[in-house]
Structure formats: structure tokens, C-alpha cells
PDB file of C-alpha atoms and ligand atoms in Angstrom:
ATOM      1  CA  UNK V   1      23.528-222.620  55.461  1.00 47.00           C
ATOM      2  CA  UNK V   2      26.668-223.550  57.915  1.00 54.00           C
ATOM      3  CA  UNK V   3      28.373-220.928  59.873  1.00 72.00           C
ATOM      4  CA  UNK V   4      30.717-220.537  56.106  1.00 85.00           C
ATOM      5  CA  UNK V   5      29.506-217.823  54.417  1.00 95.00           C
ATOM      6  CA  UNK V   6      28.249-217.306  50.902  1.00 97.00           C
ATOM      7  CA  UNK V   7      31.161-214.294  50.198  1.00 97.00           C
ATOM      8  CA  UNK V   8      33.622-217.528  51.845  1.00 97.00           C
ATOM      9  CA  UNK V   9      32.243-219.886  49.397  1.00 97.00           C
ATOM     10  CA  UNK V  10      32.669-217.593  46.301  1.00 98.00           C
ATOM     11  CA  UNK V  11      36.234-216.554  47.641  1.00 97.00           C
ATOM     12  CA  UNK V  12      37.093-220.564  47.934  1.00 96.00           C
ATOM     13  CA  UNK V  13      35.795-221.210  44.064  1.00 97.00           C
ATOM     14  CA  UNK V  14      37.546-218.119  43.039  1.00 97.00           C
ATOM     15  CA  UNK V  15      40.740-219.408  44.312  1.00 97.00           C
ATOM     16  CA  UNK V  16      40.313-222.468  42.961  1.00 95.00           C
ATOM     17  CA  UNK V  17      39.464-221.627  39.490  1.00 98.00           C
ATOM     18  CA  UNK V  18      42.249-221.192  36.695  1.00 97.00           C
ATOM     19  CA  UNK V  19      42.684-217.448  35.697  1.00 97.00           C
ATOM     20  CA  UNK V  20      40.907-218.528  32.493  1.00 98.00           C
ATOM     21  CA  UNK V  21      37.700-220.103  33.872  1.00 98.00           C
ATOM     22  CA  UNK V  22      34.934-217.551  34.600  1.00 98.00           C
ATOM     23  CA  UNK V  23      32.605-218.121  36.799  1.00 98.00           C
ATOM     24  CA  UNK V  24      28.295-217.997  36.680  1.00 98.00           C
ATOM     25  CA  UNK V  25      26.698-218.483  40.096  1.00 98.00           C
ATOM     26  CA  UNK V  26      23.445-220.263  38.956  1.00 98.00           C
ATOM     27  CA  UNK V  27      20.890-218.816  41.128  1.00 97.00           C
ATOM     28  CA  UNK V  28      17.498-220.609  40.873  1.00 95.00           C
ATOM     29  CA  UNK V  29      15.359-220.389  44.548  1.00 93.00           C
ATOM     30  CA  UNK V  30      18.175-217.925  45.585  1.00 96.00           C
ATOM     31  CA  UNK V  31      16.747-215.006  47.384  1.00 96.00           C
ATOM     32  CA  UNK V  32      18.269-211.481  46.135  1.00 96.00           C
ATOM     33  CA  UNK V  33      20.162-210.902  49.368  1.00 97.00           C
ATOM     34  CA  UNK V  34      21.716-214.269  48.733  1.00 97.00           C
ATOM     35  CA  UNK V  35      22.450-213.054  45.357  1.00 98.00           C
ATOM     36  CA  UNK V  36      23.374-209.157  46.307  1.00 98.00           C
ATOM     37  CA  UNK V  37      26.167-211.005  48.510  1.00 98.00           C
ATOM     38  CA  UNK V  38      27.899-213.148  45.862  1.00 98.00           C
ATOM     39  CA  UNK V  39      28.090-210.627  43.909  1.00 98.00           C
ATOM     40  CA  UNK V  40      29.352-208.562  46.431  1.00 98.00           C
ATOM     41  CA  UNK V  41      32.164-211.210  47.210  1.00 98.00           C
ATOM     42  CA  UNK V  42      33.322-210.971  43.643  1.00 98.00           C
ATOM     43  CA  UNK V  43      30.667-212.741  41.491  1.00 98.00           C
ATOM     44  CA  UNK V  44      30.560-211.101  38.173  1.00 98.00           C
ATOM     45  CA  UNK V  45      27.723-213.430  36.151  1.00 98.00           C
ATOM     46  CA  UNK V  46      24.647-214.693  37.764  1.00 98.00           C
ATOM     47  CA  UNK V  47      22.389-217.532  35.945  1.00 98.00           C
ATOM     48  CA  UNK V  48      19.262-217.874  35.704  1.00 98.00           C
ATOM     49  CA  UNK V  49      16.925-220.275  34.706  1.00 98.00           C
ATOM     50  CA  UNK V  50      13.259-218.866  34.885  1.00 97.00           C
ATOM     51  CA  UNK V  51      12.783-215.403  33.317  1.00 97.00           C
ATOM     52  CA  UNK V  52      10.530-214.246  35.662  1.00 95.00           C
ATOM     53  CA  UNK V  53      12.958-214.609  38.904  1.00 95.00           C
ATOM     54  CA  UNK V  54      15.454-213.254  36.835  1.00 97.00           C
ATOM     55  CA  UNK V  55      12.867-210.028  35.998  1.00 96.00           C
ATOM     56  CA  UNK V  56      12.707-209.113  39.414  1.00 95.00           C
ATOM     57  CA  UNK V  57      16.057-209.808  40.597  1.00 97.00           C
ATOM     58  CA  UNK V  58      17.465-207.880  37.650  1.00 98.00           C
ATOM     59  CA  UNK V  59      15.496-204.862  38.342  1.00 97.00           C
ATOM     60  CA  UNK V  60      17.446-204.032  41.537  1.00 97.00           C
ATOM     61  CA  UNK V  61      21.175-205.516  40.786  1.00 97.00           C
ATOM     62  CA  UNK V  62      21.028-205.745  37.208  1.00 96.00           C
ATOM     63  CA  UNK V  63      24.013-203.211  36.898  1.00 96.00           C
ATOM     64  CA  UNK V  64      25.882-204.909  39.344  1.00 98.00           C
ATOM     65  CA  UNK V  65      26.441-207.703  37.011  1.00 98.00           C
ATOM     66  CA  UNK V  66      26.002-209.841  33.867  1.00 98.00           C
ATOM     67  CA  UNK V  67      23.363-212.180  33.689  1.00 98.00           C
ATOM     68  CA  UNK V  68      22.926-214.832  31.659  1.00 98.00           C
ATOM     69  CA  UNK V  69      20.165-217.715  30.376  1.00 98.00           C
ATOM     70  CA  UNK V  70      20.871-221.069  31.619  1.00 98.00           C
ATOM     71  CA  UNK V  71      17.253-222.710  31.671  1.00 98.00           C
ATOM     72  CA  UNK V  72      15.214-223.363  29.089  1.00 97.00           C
ATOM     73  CA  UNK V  73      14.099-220.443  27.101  1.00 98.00           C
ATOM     74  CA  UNK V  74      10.370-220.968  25.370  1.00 96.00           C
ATOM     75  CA  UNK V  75      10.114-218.659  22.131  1.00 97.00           C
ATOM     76  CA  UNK V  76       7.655-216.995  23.428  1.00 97.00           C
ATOM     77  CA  UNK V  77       9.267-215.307  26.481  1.00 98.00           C
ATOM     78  CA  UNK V  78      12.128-214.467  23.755  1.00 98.00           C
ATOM     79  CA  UNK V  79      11.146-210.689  23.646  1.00 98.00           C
ATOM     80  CA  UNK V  80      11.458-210.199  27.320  1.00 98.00           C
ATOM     81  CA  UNK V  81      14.634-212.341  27.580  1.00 98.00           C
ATOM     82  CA  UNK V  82      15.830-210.851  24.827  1.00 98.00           C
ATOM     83  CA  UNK V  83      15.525-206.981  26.865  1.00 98.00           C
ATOM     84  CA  UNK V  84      16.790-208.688  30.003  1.00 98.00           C
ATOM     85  CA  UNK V  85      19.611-210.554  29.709  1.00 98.00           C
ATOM     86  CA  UNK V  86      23.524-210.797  28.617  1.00 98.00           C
ATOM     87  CA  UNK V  87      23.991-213.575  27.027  1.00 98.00           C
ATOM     88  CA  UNK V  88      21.556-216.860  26.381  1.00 98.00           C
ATOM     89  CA  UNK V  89      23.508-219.905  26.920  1.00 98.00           C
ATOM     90  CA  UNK V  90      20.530-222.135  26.362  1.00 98.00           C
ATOM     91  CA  UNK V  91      19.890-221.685  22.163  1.00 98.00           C
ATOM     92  CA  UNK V  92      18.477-224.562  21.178  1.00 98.00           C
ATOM     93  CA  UNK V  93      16.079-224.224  18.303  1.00 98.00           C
ATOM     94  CA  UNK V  94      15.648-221.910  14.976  1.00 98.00           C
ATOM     95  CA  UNK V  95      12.702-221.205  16.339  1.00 98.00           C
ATOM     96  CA  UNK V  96      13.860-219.318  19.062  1.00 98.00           C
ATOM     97  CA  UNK V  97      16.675-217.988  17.283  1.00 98.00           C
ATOM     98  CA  UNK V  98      14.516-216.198  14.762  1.00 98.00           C
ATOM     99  CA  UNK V  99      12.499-214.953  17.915  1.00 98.00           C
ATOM    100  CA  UNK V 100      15.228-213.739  19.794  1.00 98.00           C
ATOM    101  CA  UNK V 101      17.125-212.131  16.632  1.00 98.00           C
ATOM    102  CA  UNK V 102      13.700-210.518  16.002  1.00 98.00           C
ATOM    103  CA  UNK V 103      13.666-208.749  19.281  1.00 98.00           C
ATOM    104  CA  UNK V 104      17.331-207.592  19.796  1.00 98.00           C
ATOM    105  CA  UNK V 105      16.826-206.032  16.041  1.00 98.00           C
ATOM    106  CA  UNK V 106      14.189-203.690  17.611  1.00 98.00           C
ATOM    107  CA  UNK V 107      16.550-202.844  20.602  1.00 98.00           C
ATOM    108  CA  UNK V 108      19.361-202.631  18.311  1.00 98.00           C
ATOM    109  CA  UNK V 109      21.373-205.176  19.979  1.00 98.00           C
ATOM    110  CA  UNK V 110      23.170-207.928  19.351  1.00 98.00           C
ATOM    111  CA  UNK V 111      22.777-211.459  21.602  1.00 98.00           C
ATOM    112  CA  UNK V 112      25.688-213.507  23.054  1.00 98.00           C
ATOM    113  CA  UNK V 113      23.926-216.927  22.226  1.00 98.00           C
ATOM    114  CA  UNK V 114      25.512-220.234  23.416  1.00 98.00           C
ATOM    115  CA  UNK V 115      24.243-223.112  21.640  1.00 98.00           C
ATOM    116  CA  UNK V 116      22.691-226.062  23.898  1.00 98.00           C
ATOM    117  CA  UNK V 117      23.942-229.296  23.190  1.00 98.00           C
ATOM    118  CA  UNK V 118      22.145-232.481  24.409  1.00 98.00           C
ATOM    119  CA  UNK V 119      25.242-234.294  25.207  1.00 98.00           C
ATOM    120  CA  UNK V 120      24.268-236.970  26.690  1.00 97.00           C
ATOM    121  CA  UNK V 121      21.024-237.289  24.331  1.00 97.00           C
ATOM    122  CA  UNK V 122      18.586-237.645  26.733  1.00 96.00           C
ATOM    123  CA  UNK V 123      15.096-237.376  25.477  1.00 94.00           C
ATOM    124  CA  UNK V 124      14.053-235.250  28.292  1.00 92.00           C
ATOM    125  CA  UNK V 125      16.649-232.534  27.666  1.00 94.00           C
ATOM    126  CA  UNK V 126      16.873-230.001  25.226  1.00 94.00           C
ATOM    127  CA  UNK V 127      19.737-229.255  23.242  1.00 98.00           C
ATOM    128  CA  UNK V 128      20.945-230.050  19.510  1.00 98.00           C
ATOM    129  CA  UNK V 129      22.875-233.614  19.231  1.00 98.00           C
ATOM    130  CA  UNK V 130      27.003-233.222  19.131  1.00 98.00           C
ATOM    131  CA  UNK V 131      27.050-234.384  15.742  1.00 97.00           C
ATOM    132  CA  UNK V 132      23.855-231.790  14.444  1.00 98.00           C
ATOM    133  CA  UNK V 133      25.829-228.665  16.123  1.00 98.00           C
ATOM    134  CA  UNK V 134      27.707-227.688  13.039  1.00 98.00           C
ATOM    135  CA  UNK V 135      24.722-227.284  10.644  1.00 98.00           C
ATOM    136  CA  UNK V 136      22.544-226.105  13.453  1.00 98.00           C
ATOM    137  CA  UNK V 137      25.315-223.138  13.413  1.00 98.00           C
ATOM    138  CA  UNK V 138      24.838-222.683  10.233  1.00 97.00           C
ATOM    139  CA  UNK V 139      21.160-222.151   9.789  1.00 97.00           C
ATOM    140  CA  UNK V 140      21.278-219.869  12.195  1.00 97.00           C
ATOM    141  CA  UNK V 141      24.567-218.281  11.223  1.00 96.00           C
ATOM    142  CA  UNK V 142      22.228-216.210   9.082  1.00 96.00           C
ATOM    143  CA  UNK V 143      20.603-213.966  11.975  1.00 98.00           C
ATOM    144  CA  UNK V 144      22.280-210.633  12.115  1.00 97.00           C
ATOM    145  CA  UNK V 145      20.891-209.646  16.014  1.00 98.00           C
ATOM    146  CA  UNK V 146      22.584-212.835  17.674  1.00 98.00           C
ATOM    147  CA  UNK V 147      26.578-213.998  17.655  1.00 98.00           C
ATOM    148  CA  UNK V 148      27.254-217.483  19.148  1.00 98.00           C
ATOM    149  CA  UNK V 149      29.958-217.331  21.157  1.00 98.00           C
ATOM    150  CA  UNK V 150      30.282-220.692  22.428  1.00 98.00           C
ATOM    151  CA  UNK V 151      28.791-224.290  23.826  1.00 98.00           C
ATOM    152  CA  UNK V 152      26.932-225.312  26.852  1.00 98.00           C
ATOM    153  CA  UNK V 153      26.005-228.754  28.336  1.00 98.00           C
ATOM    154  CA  UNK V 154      24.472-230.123  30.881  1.00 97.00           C
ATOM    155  CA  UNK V 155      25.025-233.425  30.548  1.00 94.00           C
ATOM    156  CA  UNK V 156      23.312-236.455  33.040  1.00 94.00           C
ATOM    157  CA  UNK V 157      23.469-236.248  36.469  1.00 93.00           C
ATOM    158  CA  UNK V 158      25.597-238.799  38.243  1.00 95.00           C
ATOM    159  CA  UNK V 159      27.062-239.449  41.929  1.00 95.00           C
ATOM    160  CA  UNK V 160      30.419-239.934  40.272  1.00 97.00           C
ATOM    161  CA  UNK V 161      31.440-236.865  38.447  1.00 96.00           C
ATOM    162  CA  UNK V 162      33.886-238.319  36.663  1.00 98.00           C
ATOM    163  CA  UNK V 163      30.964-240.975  34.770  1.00 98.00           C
ATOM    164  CA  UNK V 164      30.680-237.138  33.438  1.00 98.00           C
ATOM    165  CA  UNK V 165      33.546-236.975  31.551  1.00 98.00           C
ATOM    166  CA  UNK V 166      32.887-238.624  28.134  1.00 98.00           C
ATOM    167  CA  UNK V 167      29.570-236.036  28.276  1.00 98.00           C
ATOM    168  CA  UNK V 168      31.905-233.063  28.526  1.00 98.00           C
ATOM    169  CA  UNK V 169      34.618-234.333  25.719  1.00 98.00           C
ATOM    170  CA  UNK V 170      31.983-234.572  23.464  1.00 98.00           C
ATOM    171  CA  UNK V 171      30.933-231.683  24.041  1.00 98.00           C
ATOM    172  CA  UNK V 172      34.620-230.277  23.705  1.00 98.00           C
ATOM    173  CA  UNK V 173      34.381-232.186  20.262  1.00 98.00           C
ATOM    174  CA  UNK V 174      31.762-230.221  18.945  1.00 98.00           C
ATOM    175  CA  UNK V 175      33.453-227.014  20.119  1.00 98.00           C
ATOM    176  CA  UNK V 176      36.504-227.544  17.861  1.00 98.00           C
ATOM    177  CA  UNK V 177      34.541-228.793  14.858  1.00 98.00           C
ATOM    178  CA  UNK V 178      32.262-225.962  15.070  1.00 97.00           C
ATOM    179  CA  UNK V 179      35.487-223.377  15.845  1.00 97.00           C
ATOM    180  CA  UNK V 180      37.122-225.107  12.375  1.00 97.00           C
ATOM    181  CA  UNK V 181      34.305-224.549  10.495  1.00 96.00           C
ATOM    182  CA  UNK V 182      34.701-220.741  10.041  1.00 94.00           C
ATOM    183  CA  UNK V 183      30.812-219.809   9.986  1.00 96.00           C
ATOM    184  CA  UNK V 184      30.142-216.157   9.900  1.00 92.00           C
ATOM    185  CA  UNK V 185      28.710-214.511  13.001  1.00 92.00           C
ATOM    186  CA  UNK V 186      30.272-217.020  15.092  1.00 97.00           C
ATOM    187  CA  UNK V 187      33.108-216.242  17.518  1.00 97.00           C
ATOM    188  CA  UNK V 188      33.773-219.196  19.379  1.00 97.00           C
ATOM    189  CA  UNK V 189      35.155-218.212  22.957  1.00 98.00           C
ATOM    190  CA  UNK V 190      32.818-219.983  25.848  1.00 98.00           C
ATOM    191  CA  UNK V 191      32.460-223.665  26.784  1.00 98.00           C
ATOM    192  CA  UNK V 192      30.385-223.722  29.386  1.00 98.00           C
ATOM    193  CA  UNK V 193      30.150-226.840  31.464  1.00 98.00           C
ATOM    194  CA  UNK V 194      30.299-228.251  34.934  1.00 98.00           C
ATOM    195  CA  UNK V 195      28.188-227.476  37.960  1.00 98.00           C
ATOM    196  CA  UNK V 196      28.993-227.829  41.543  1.00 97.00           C
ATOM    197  CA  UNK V 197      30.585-231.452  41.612  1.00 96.00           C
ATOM    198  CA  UNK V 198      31.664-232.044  38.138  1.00 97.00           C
ATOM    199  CA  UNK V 199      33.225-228.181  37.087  1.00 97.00           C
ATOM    200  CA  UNK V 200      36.562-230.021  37.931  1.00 97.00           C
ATOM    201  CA  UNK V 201      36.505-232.362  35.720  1.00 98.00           C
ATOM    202  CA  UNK V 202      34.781-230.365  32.914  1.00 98.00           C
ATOM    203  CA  UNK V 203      37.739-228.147  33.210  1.00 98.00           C
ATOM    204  CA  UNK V 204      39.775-230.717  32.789  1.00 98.00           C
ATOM    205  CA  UNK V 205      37.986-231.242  29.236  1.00 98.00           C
ATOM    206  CA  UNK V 206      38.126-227.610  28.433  1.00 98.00           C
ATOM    207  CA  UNK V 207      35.568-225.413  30.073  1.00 98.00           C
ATOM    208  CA  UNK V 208      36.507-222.241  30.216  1.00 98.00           C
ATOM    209  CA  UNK V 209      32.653-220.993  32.052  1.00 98.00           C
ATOM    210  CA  UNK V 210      31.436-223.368  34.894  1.00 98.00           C
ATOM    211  CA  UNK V 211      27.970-222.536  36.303  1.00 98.00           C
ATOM    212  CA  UNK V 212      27.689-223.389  40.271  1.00 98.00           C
ATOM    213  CA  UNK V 213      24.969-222.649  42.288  1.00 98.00           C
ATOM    214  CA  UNK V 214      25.151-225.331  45.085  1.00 97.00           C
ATOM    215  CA  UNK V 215      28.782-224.653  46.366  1.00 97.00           C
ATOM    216  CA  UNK V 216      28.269-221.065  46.311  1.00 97.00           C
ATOM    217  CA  UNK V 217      24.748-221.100  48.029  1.00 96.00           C
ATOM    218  CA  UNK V 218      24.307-224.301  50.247  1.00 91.00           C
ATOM    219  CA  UNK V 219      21.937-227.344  49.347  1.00 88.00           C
ATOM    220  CA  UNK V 220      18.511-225.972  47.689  1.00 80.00           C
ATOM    221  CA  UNK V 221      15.957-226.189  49.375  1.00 72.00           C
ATOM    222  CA  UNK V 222      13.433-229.166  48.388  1.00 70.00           C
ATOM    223  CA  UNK V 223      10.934-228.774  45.986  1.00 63.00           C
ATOM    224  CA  UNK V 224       7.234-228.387  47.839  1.00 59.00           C
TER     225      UNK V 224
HETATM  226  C1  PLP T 301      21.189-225.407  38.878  1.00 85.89           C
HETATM  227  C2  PLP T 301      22.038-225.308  37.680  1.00 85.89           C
HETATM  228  C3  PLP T 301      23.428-225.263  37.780  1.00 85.89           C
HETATM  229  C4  PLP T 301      24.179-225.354  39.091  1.00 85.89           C
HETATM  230  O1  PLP T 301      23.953-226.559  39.717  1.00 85.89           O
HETATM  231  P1  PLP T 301      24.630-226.870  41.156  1.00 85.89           P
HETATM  232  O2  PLP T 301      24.696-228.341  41.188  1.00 85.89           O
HETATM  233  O3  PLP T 301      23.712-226.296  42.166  1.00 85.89           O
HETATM  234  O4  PLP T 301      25.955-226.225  41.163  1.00 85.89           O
HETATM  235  C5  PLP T 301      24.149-225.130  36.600  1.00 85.89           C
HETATM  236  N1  PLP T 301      23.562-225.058  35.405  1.00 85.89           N
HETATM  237  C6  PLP T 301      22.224-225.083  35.267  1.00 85.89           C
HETATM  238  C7  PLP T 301      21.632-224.993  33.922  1.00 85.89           C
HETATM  239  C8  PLP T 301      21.417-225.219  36.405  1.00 85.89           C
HETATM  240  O5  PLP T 301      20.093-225.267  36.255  1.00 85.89           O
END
């Protein structure tokens, strides 16, 4: 990257982040060093979207600090996500709900799950529609081993973050029905939206988690 640093970047976004926002550096292609040093500049959630790069990473920082899901999550690499990570921000299916309560039943744990929405319902992205999130909750309400906790989006990419915004309120919609619909095992805390150039505005519609990989890291390096 420039002659900034990564533990400058992270102390920049820290700053600039309301006391209430928590930050997830999203670290696909990241090297572990690259990692190591967010972390050691205050990073306290790292996400990841393959489970395999998150396997190896997590076997030498994993107790340095939380990691979460953010890419999608095929059922069957639920077991060893399930035994990996902290939360799974990426539920999207029964499916894999039934796959990953299956798993955390054996380890005797019980799974932070955001639900996925597909808020800007592209047919290329996963994620349950805003208007399906309520009794998506509630078929899945019934699995003791996971607790949603929240929402995420991702929402389509454009130059002008704020063409974002109607993406993220409607995502912020579905929050508050879901929140007023009282479902058992569901605790509604996390919204988790915005990336590198739209977590302003998203927090401006109510995120309370951004995930930011680019500002924190530098540009990625192209696919080969
Ligand atoms: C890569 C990624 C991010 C971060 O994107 P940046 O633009 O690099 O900040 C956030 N969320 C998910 C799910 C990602 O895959």
C-alpha cells in the first residue's frame, strides 16, 4: 500500500465511527501479517468470506479476535464453519440453518446467525427478500443451537454510495418488523451494512456493524 499504514487506517475508521458502530475488517486475499496488524491496531472482528482462508488464519490468531461469516456459506462446509467461527452473518437458507444448528448441538454451542437479506433482489445474490425475512425468522426460530441476532446486506455495487441508500432502508425496514415481531430465539441487536465507501451512509440508515476491508487494507489486488 502507500507509505499510511494498515494500524493508521484502522486508527482513522476507529475515530470516525460512532461509539455504537462496531467494526469487522473483511479480510478476503489479506495475508495474516496484514491481518495480525489490524488487529493489533485495535481490530476486534475479522470477516471472512471463504472458510478455508479463514481455517488457516484462525489457527494462529483465532484468540486474538472474533471472527465472523460474511461470504456465502454452502451447507455442506456448515460443520466446519460451525467449529470455526463467531458468528455467521450470511444465513440464508433452512437448509443451512438445520445444518449449522445440527453441528453447534454436538459442540454444545449456540450460533450468532445474521440473516442475509437480498436487498436489492438481485438474482445473482443470495439472501431472503425484505418482505420474506419475517417468516424466514420464523421457520427457523425453531432451531435451539442458533440465535439470530441481527440483519446483513450487501446490497448493489454503485460509484455513488448514496444510489445505496434506499438498499440499506430497506433493509433497516426489515430489521424493525422482524424486532416487532417477538419470535423466540431471536435477539435482534446487529445491522450489519456498509463496506468501504457506503458504511457512511448505511450508518446513516442504522447500521450499527459495518464490514470494511478496502480502507483498512489498500485496493485488492486483481483477480488472476
Ligand atoms: C469484501 C467485502 C466487504 C468489504 O468490502 P470493501 O469494499 O473492501 O470495504 C464487506 N462485506 C463483504 C461481504 C465482503 O465480501
Amino acid at each position: 500500500m502507500s507509505e499510511i499504514s494498515i494500524a493508521e487506517y484502522v486508527a482513522r475508521i476507529l475515530r470516525a465511527l460512532p461509539e455504537h458502530v462496531t467494526l469487522v475488517a473483511a479480510a478476503k486475499t489479506r495475508t495474516l501479517e496484514e491481518v495480525a496488524q489490524a488487529i493489533d491496531a485495535g481490530v476486534e472482528m475479522v470477516g471472512h468470506n471463504y472458510v478455508q482462508e479463514a481455517q488457516a488464519m484462525i489457527a494462529v490468531l483465532g484468540a486474538r479476535a472474533q471472527w465472523h461469516m460474511v461470504g456465502h456459506l454452502q451447507s455442506n462446509k456448515a460443520g466446519v464453519a460451525a467449529e470455526l467461527f463467531d458468528m455467521i452473518q450470511t444465513l440464508d437458507s433452512v437448509k443451512l440453518a438445520r445444518a449449522l444448528d445440527r453441528r453447534c448441538a454436538q459442540l454444545q454451542k449456540v450460533m450468532p446467525v445474521l440473516v442475509e437479506v437480498n436487498s436489492g433482489r438481485e438474482e445473482a445474490k443470495a439472501g431472503v427478500l425484505p418482505e420474506d425475512v419475517v417468516a424466514f425468522v420464523r421457520e427457523i426460530s425453531r432451531f435451539e443451537h442458533i440465535r439470530v441476532e441481527g440483519l446483513m446486506t450487501m446490497g448493489p455495487f454503485f460509484d455513488d454510495p448514496e444510489k445505496s441508500r434506499p438498499y440499506f432502508r430497506a433493509t433497516r425496514d426489515a430489521f424493525d418488523r422482524l424486532a416487532g415481531a417477538g419470535l423466540p430465539n431471536v435477539e435482534m441487536r446487529y445491522l450489519s451494512m456498509g463496506m468501504s465507501d457506503s458504511y457512511l451512509v448505511a450508518i446513516e440508515e442504522g447500521a450499527n456493524m459495518v464490514r470494511i476491508g478496502t480502507s483498512i487494507f489498500g485496493p485488492r489486488p486483481a483477480a488472476p
